[in-house]
């Protein structure tokens, strides 16, 4: 239990709600020690009514009271929010950022505080099934590392990386990953409808196929958890799977995925440098 700490969420969006829900479910702190601050009073009151957390309309006031300050605002709002809170955070407090593309150096510079954990969760965290990659500044203490690990583990699994560049890489792979999965599923469903299935049936077939495939992977022995080996198990020479995979490879399926992940990684780095969006090639 770390129920003596106060946690302030600056930006009470969907991911912040996933975090505070996991924190409360795992009894890491009490509801009245969770503070939320955002620009929309209705959202603050909604979370207060649902979880019993304490709403604030002033970011500085909420942050000043906290042992852990969670930055969960949109990337385009971050700089303004940091400048607004500059100088108000307790020197011994931990700042935990889940803002995509925001480097530790940028946060420290604009906030005037350098005890920082940077984390990249993904949307399955909203049901407690997320995967979060995180790192920290050199000023974070062992106790604060334990705090961060416990908090991040409350809504899924977590992986610590020493090098901060892996946060941009994780943004591209696991943070953005659900979008790739949903697009793949959408294409599969459309193909099923083209074959003559109803959309409802096609969706069920695709969803259960993905769910079962992941579960099958998870239940295998450690030395058999090789994706290529599992794929080969269902790819008979001259069969339907072999034919389908031939056409996927011919269409550049692997290359398209690799290029998409690389592009997302580059975009995450651009966001960290404050570069505006551009029209892709």
mmCIF file of C-alpha atoms in Angstrom:
data_model
loop_
_atom_site.group_PDB
_atom_site.id
_atom_site.type_symbol
_atom_site.label_atom_id
_atom_site.label_comp_id
_atom_site.label_asym_id
_atom_site.label_seq_id
_atom_site.Cartn_x
_atom_site.Cartn_y
_atom_site.Cartn_z
ATOM 1 C CA UNK A 1 0.000 0.000 0.000
ATOM 2 C CA UNK A 2 1.181 3.490 -0.838
ATOM 3 C CA UNK A 3 -2.059 5.039 0.373
ATOM 4 C CA UNK A 4 -0.319 7.930 2.076
ATOM 5 C CA UNK A 5 0.572 9.592 -1.235
ATOM 6 C CA UNK A 6 -1.473 12.197 -3.055
ATOM 7 C CA UNK A 7 -1.702 11.916 -6.838
ATOM 8 C CA UNK A 8 -2.782 14.805 -9.068
ATOM 9 C CA UNK A 9 -3.934 14.208 -12.637
ATOM 10 C CA UNK A 10 -3.486 17.232 -14.866
ATOM 11 C CA UNK A 11 -5.809 16.515 -17.783
ATOM 12 C CA UNK A 12 -8.580 14.056 -16.805
ATOM 13 C CA UNK A 13 -9.040 12.308 -20.171
ATOM 14 C CA UNK A 14 -9.672 8.650 -20.973
ATOM 15 C CA UNK A 15 -6.132 7.499 -20.183
ATOM 16 C CA UNK A 16 -6.085 9.409 -16.898
ATOM 17 C CA UNK A 17 -9.358 7.725 -15.986
ATOM 18 C CA UNK A 18 -7.854 4.327 -16.823
ATOM 19 C CA UNK A 19 -4.937 5.087 -14.516
ATOM 20 C CA UNK A 20 -6.972 6.359 -11.583
ATOM 21 C CA UNK A 21 -9.425 3.476 -11.972
ATOM 22 C CA UNK A 22 -6.559 0.979 -11.785
ATOM 23 C CA UNK A 23 -5.026 2.791 -8.823
ATOM 24 C CA UNK A 24 -8.299 2.626 -6.899
ATOM 25 C CA UNK A 25 -9.063 -0.957 -7.942
ATOM 26 C CA UNK A 26 -5.670 -2.042 -6.635
ATOM 27 C CA UNK A 27 -6.112 0.086 -3.489
ATOM 28 C CA UNK A 28 -2.867 1.972 -4.043
ATOM 29 C CA UNK A 29 -4.280 5.133 -2.524
ATOM 30 C CA UNK A 30 -7.630 6.481 -1.367
ATOM 31 C CA UNK A 31 -10.074 8.319 -3.618
ATOM 32 C CA UNK A 32 -9.821 11.523 -1.609
ATOM 33 C CA UNK A 33 -6.060 11.530 -2.247
ATOM 34 C CA UNK A 34 -6.553 11.603 -6.009
ATOM 35 C CA UNK A 35 -6.883 15.121 -7.411
ATOM 36 C CA UNK A 36 -8.059 15.873 -10.945
ATOM 37 C CA UNK A 37 -7.734 19.153 -12.776
ATOM 38 C CA UNK A 38 -9.004 20.000 -16.235
ATOM 39 C CA UNK A 39 -10.605 22.833 -18.208
ATOM 40 C CA UNK A 40 -14.047 21.193 -18.472
ATOM 41 C CA UNK A 41 -15.954 21.358 -15.140
ATOM 42 C CA UNK A 42 -18.490 18.757 -16.295
ATOM 43 C CA UNK A 43 -15.727 16.201 -16.837
ATOM 44 C CA UNK A 44 -14.195 16.926 -13.439
ATOM 45 C CA UNK A 45 -17.575 16.487 -11.767
ATOM 46 C CA UNK A 46 -18.237 13.297 -13.736
ATOM 47 C CA UNK A 47 -15.088 11.674 -12.361
ATOM 48 C CA UNK A 48 -15.817 13.004 -8.876
ATOM 49 C CA UNK A 49 -19.278 11.406 -8.943
ATOM 50 C CA UNK A 50 -17.987 8.135 -10.397
ATOM 51 C CA UNK A 51 -14.883 7.588 -8.256
ATOM 52 C CA UNK A 52 -15.016 10.048 -5.356
ATOM 53 C CA UNK A 53 -11.834 11.821 -6.486
ATOM 54 C CA UNK A 54 -11.302 15.498 -5.745
ATOM 55 C CA UNK A 55 -11.937 17.963 -8.619
ATOM 56 C CA UNK A 56 -9.898 21.142 -9.119
ATOM 57 C CA UNK A 57 -10.239 23.926 -11.656
ATOM 58 C CA UNK A 58 -6.710 25.221 -11.088
ATOM 59 C CA UNK A 59 -3.737 23.128 -12.240
ATOM 60 C CA UNK A 60 -1.252 24.901 -9.972
ATOM 61 C CA UNK A 61 -3.360 24.308 -6.891
ATOM 62 C CA UNK A 62 -3.772 20.599 -7.625
ATOM 63 C CA UNK A 63 -0.115 20.064 -8.543
ATOM 64 C CA UNK A 64 1.170 21.912 -5.465
ATOM 65 C CA UNK A 65 -0.631 19.456 -3.157
ATOM 66 C CA UNK A 66 0.620 16.274 -4.820
ATOM 67 C CA UNK A 67 3.399 13.775 -4.198
ATOM 68 C CA UNK A 68 2.937 12.496 -7.756
ATOM 69 C CA UNK A 69 1.813 14.780 -10.588
ATOM 70 C CA UNK A 70 0.531 12.920 -13.652
ATOM 71 C CA UNK A 71 0.689 14.905 -16.887
ATOM 72 C CA UNK A 72 -2.062 13.553 -19.136
ATOM 73 C CA UNK A 73 -2.926 16.515 -21.347
ATOM 74 C CA UNK A 74 -2.970 16.625 -25.156
ATOM 75 C CA UNK A 75 0.517 17.190 -26.668
ATOM 76 C CA UNK A 76 -0.523 20.517 -28.175
ATOM 77 C CA UNK A 77 -1.554 21.834 -24.737
ATOM 78 C CA UNK A 78 1.489 20.618 -22.837
ATOM 79 C CA UNK A 79 3.781 23.626 -23.167
ATOM 80 C CA UNK A 80 1.131 26.051 -21.935
ATOM 81 C CA UNK A 81 0.226 23.778 -19.013
ATOM 82 C CA UNK A 82 3.877 23.347 -17.996
ATOM 83 C CA UNK A 83 4.551 27.078 -18.041
ATOM 84 C CA UNK A 84 1.388 27.629 -16.016
ATOM 85 C CA UNK A 85 2.601 25.198 -13.321
ATOM 86 C CA UNK A 86 6.244 26.314 -13.348
ATOM 87 C CA UNK A 87 7.584 26.656 -9.805
ATOM 88 C CA UNK A 88 4.540 25.272 -7.988
ATOM 89 C CA UNK A 89 5.547 21.623 -7.617
ATOM 90 C CA UNK A 90 7.099 20.314 -4.417
ATOM 91 C CA UNK A 91 10.834 19.701 -5.054
ATOM 92 C CA UNK A 92 10.450 16.140 -3.752
ATOM 93 C CA UNK A 93 7.386 15.360 -5.876
ATOM 94 C CA UNK A 94 7.496 12.981 -8.832
ATOM 95 C CA UNK A 95 6.173 14.111 -12.209
ATOM 96 C CA UNK A 96 4.843 11.242 -14.334
ATOM 97 C CA UNK A 97 4.152 12.163 -17.956
ATOM 98 C CA UNK A 98 2.128 10.084 -20.416
ATOM 99 C CA UNK A 99 2.141 12.818 -23.073
ATOM 100 C CA UNK A 100 3.181 11.423 -26.465
ATOM 101 C CA UNK A 101 6.436 12.821 -27.800
ATOM 102 C CA UNK A 102 7.223 14.977 -24.766
ATOM 103 C CA UNK A 103 10.848 14.445 -23.753
ATOM 104 C CA UNK A 104 12.077 14.582 -20.174
ATOM 105 C CA UNK A 105 14.312 17.543 -21.093
ATOM 106 C CA UNK A 106 11.394 19.507 -22.545
ATOM 107 C CA UNK A 107 9.219 18.869 -19.494
ATOM 108 C CA UNK A 108 12.019 19.785 -17.074
ATOM 109 C CA UNK A 109 12.852 22.962 -18.976
ATOM 110 C CA UNK A 110 9.278 24.266 -19.139
ATOM 111 C CA UNK A 111 8.206 23.064 -15.706
ATOM 112 C CA UNK A 112 11.285 24.007 -13.694
ATOM 113 C CA UNK A 113 11.305 20.538 -12.114
ATOM 114 C CA UNK A 114 13.527 17.587 -13.033
ATOM 115 C CA UNK A 115 12.229 14.581 -11.054
ATOM 116 C CA UNK A 116 10.420 13.009 -13.974
ATOM 117 C CA UNK A 117 9.141 9.660 -15.211
ATOM 118 C CA UNK A 118 8.133 9.491 -18.856
ATOM 119 C CA UNK A 119 5.742 6.689 -19.808
ATOM 120 C CA UNK A 120 3.906 5.499 -22.911
ATOM 121 C CA UNK A 121 0.836 3.357 -22.188
ATOM 122 C CA UNK A 122 -1.652 2.206 -24.817
ATOM 123 C CA UNK A 123 -5.441 2.242 -24.960
ATOM 124 C CA UNK A 124 -6.013 -1.322 -23.630
ATOM 125 C CA UNK A 125 -4.959 0.215 -20.300
ATOM 126 C CA UNK A 126 -8.568 1.382 -20.128
ATOM 127 C CA UNK A 127 -9.595 -2.214 -19.355
ATOM 128 C CA UNK A 128 -6.501 -3.067 -17.312
ATOM 129 C CA UNK A 129 -4.777 -4.819 -20.231
ATOM 130 C CA UNK A 130 -2.313 -2.140 -21.280
ATOM 131 C CA UNK A 131 1.411 -2.321 -21.856
ATOM 132 C CA UNK A 132 3.449 0.681 -20.735
ATOM 133 C CA UNK A 133 7.071 1.431 -21.578
ATOM 134 C CA UNK A 134 8.735 3.944 -19.267
ATOM 135 C CA UNK A 135 11.975 5.594 -18.258
ATOM 136 C CA UNK A 136 13.076 8.279 -15.814
ATOM 137 C CA UNK A 137 15.444 11.141 -15.159
ATOM 138 C CA UNK A 138 18.569 10.492 -13.103
ATOM 139 C CA UNK A 139 17.117 12.464 -10.172
ATOM 140 C CA UNK A 140 14.305 9.966 -9.517
ATOM 141 C CA UNK A 141 14.861 8.080 -6.247
ATOM 142 C CA UNK A 142 14.512 4.328 -5.720
ATOM 143 C CA UNK A 143 11.364 4.944 -3.694
ATOM 144 C CA UNK A 144 9.882 7.024 -6.497
ATOM 145 C CA UNK A 145 10.820 4.333 -9.011
ATOM 146 C CA UNK A 146 8.856 1.859 -6.921
ATOM 147 C CA UNK A 147 5.905 4.293 -6.834
ATOM 148 C CA UNK A 148 5.996 4.627 -10.601
ATOM 149 C CA UNK A 149 6.311 0.893 -11.219
ATOM 150 C CA UNK A 150 3.370 0.185 -8.910
ATOM 151 C CA UNK A 151 1.177 2.884 -10.457
ATOM 152 C CA UNK A 152 1.951 1.851 -14.035
ATOM 153 C CA UNK A 153 1.393 -1.802 -13.190
ATOM 154 C CA UNK A 154 -2.097 -0.997 -11.917
ATOM 155 C CA UNK A 155 -3.561 -0.873 -15.428
ATOM 156 C CA UNK A 156 -1.558 -3.556 -17.227
ATOM 157 C CA UNK A 157 2.030 -4.643 -17.714
ATOM 158 C CA UNK A 158 5.052 -2.346 -17.697
ATOM 159 C CA UNK A 159 8.562 -2.415 -19.142
ATOM 160 C CA UNK A 160 11.366 -0.111 -17.961
ATOM 161 C CA UNK A 161 13.960 1.120 -20.476
ATOM 162 C CA UNK A 162 17.161 2.961 -19.578
ATOM 163 C CA UNK A 163 17.312 4.906 -22.869
ATOM 164 C CA UNK A 164 14.622 7.530 -23.445
ATOM 165 C CA UNK A 165 14.625 7.058 -27.226
ATOM 166 C CA UNK A 166 12.808 3.779 -26.627
ATOM 167 C CA UNK A 167 9.788 5.811 -25.523
ATOM 168 C CA UNK A 168 9.405 7.209 -29.047
ATOM 169 C CA UNK A 169 9.937 3.698 -30.396
ATOM 170 C CA UNK A 170 7.312 2.319 -28.010
ATOM 171 C CA UNK A 171 4.928 5.069 -29.108
ATOM 172 C CA UNK A 172 5.281 3.753 -32.660
ATOM 173 C CA UNK A 173 5.044 0.060 -31.782
ATOM 174 C CA UNK A 174 2.763 -0.457 -28.784
ATOM 175 C CA UNK A 175 1.290 3.008 -28.256
ATOM 176 C CA UNK A 176 0.056 3.289 -31.836
ATOM 177 C CA UNK A 177 -0.154 -0.487 -32.233
ATOM 178 C CA UNK A 178 -3.883 -0.835 -31.476
ATOM 179 C CA UNK A 179 -4.623 1.337 -34.532
ATOM 180 C CA UNK A 180 -2.714 -1.104 -36.761
ATOM 181 C CA UNK A 181 -4.546 -4.052 -35.230
ATOM 182 C CA UNK A 182 -7.951 -2.437 -35.725
ATOM 183 C CA UNK A 183 -7.152 -1.560 -39.342
ATOM 184 C CA UNK A 184 -6.084 -5.163 -39.983
ATOM 185 C CA UNK A 185 -9.266 -6.418 -38.327
ATOM 186 C CA UNK A 186 -11.360 -3.978 -40.349
ATOM 187 C CA UNK A 187 -9.792 -5.244 -43.584
ATOM 188 C CA UNK A 188 -10.436 -8.861 -42.541
ATOM 189 C CA UNK A 189 -14.059 -8.089 -41.738
ATOM 190 C CA UNK A 190 -14.539 -6.347 -45.083
ATOM 191 C CA UNK A 191 -13.068 -9.390 -46.819
ATOM 192 C CA UNK A 192 -15.509 -11.604 -44.917
ATOM 193 C CA UNK A 193 -18.433 -9.442 -46.007
ATOM 194 C CA UNK A 194 -17.157 -9.655 -49.599
ATOM 195 C CA UNK A 195 -17.271 -13.445 -49.262
ATOM 196 C CA UNK A 196 -20.925 -13.252 -48.220
ATOM 197 C CA UNK A 197 -20.910 -13.254 -44.401
ATOM 198 C CA UNK A 198 -23.045 -10.718 -42.577
ATOM 199 C CA UNK A 199 -20.935 -7.955 -41.035
ATOM 200 C CA UNK A 200 -21.882 -9.107 -37.535
ATOM 201 C CA UNK A 201 -20.758 -12.671 -38.260
ATOM 202 C CA UNK A 202 -17.571 -11.517 -40.000
ATOM 203 C CA UNK A 203 -16.691 -9.317 -37.004
ATOM 204 C CA UNK A 204 -17.235 -12.199 -34.593
ATOM 205 C CA UNK A 205 -15.097 -14.560 -36.679
ATOM 206 C CA UNK A 206 -12.240 -12.058 -36.884
ATOM 207 C CA UNK A 207 -12.372 -11.013 -33.218
ATOM 208 C CA UNK A 208 -12.427 -14.587 -31.926
ATOM 209 C CA UNK A 209 -9.651 -15.598 -34.338
ATOM 210 C CA UNK A 210 -7.383 -12.851 -32.996
ATOM 211 C CA UNK A 211 -8.336 -13.522 -29.385
ATOM 212 C CA UNK A 212 -7.756 -17.263 -29.743
ATOM 213 C CA UNK A 213 -4.455 -16.790 -31.579
ATOM 214 C CA UNK A 214 -3.067 -14.559 -28.813
ATOM 215 C CA UNK A 215 -4.308 -16.924 -26.090
ATOM 216 C CA UNK A 216 -2.752 -19.882 -27.928
ATOM 217 C CA UNK A 217 0.563 -18.038 -28.058
ATOM 218 C CA UNK A 218 0.363 -17.166 -24.344
ATOM 219 C CA UNK A 219 -0.352 -20.750 -23.246
ATOM 220 C CA UNK A 220 2.563 -22.254 -25.157
ATOM 221 C CA UNK A 221 5.835 -23.287 -23.566
ATOM 222 C CA UNK A 222 8.500 -20.586 -23.542
ATOM 223 C CA UNK A 223 10.640 -22.348 -26.153
ATOM 224 C CA UNK A 224 7.696 -22.726 -28.565
ATOM 225 C CA UNK A 225 6.610 -19.064 -28.483
ATOM 226 C CA UNK A 226 7.983 -18.229 -31.891
ATOM 227 C CA UNK A 227 5.571 -16.445 -34.198
ATOM 228 C CA UNK A 228 7.037 -17.905 -37.383
ATOM 229 C CA UNK A 229 6.760 -21.419 -35.948
ATOM 230 C CA UNK A 230 3.118 -20.861 -35.004
ATOM 231 C CA UNK A 231 2.398 -19.474 -38.469
ATOM 232 C CA UNK A 232 4.043 -22.518 -40.059
ATOM 233 C CA UNK A 233 1.790 -24.801 -38.021
ATOM 234 C CA UNK A 234 -1.242 -23.509 -39.929
ATOM 235 C CA UNK A 235 0.477 -23.129 -43.306
ATOM 236 C CA UNK A 236 0.348 -26.442 -45.163
ATOM 237 C CA UNK A 237 2.267 -26.675 -48.457
ATOM 238 C CA UNK A 238 -0.055 -25.797 -51.307
ATOM 239 C CA UNK A 239 -2.900 -24.997 -48.895
ATOM 240 C CA UNK A 240 -5.153 -21.999 -48.354
ATOM 241 C CA UNK A 241 -2.885 -20.343 -45.760
ATOM 242 C CA UNK A 242 0.142 -20.662 -48.041
ATOM 243 C CA UNK A 243 -1.813 -19.084 -50.888
ATOM 244 C CA UNK A 244 -3.011 -16.191 -48.715
ATOM 245 C CA UNK A 245 0.447 -15.520 -47.273
ATOM 246 C CA UNK A 246 1.966 -15.578 -50.763
ATOM 247 C CA UNK A 247 -0.353 -12.749 -51.799
ATOM 248 C CA UNK A 248 0.278 -10.784 -48.592
ATOM 249 C CA UNK A 249 4.034 -11.011 -49.133
ATOM 250 C CA UNK A 250 3.650 -10.128 -52.815
ATOM 251 C CA UNK A 251 1.665 -7.024 -51.821
ATOM 252 C CA UNK A 252 4.447 -5.899 -49.465
ATOM 253 C CA UNK A 253 2.553 -6.575 -46.233
ATOM 254 C CA UNK A 254 5.655 -6.755 -44.011
ATOM 255 C CA UNK A 255 7.251 -3.740 -45.656
ATOM 256 C CA UNK A 256 4.094 -1.654 -45.241
ATOM 257 C CA UNK A 257 3.948 -2.487 -41.523
ATOM 258 C CA UNK A 258 7.642 -1.755 -41.037
ATOM 259 C CA UNK A 259 7.412 1.576 -42.860
ATOM 260 C CA UNK A 260 4.292 2.566 -40.912
ATOM 261 C CA UNK A 261 5.965 1.867 -37.557
ATOM 262 C CA UNK A 262 9.073 3.787 -38.647
ATOM 263 C CA UNK A 263 6.936 6.742 -39.776
ATOM 264 C CA UNK A 264 5.135 6.767 -36.419
ATOM 265 C CA UNK A 265 8.508 6.745 -34.627
ATOM 266 C CA UNK A 266 9.713 9.719 -36.660
ATOM 267 C CA UNK A 267 6.455 11.569 -35.991
ATOM 268 C CA UNK A 268 6.777 10.963 -32.250
ATOM 269 C CA UNK A 269 10.249 12.524 -32.360
ATOM 270 C CA UNK A 270 8.888 15.489 -34.337
ATOM 271 C CA UNK A 271 6.173 16.029 -31.741
ATOM 272 C CA UNK A 272 8.870 16.145 -29.076
ATOM 273 C CA UNK A 273 10.627 18.873 -31.059
ATOM 274 C CA UNK A 274 7.432 20.888 -31.504
ATOM 275 C CA UNK A 275 7.239 20.291 -35.267
ATOM 276 C CA UNK A 276 3.756 20.752 -36.713
ATOM 277 C CA UNK A 277 2.018 18.116 -38.807
ATOM 278 C CA UNK A 278 2.775 17.699 -42.489
ATOM 279 C CA UNK A 279 1.181 16.111 -45.511
ATOM 280 C CA UNK A 280 2.541 12.554 -45.906
ATOM 281 C CA UNK A 281 4.010 11.366 -49.217
#
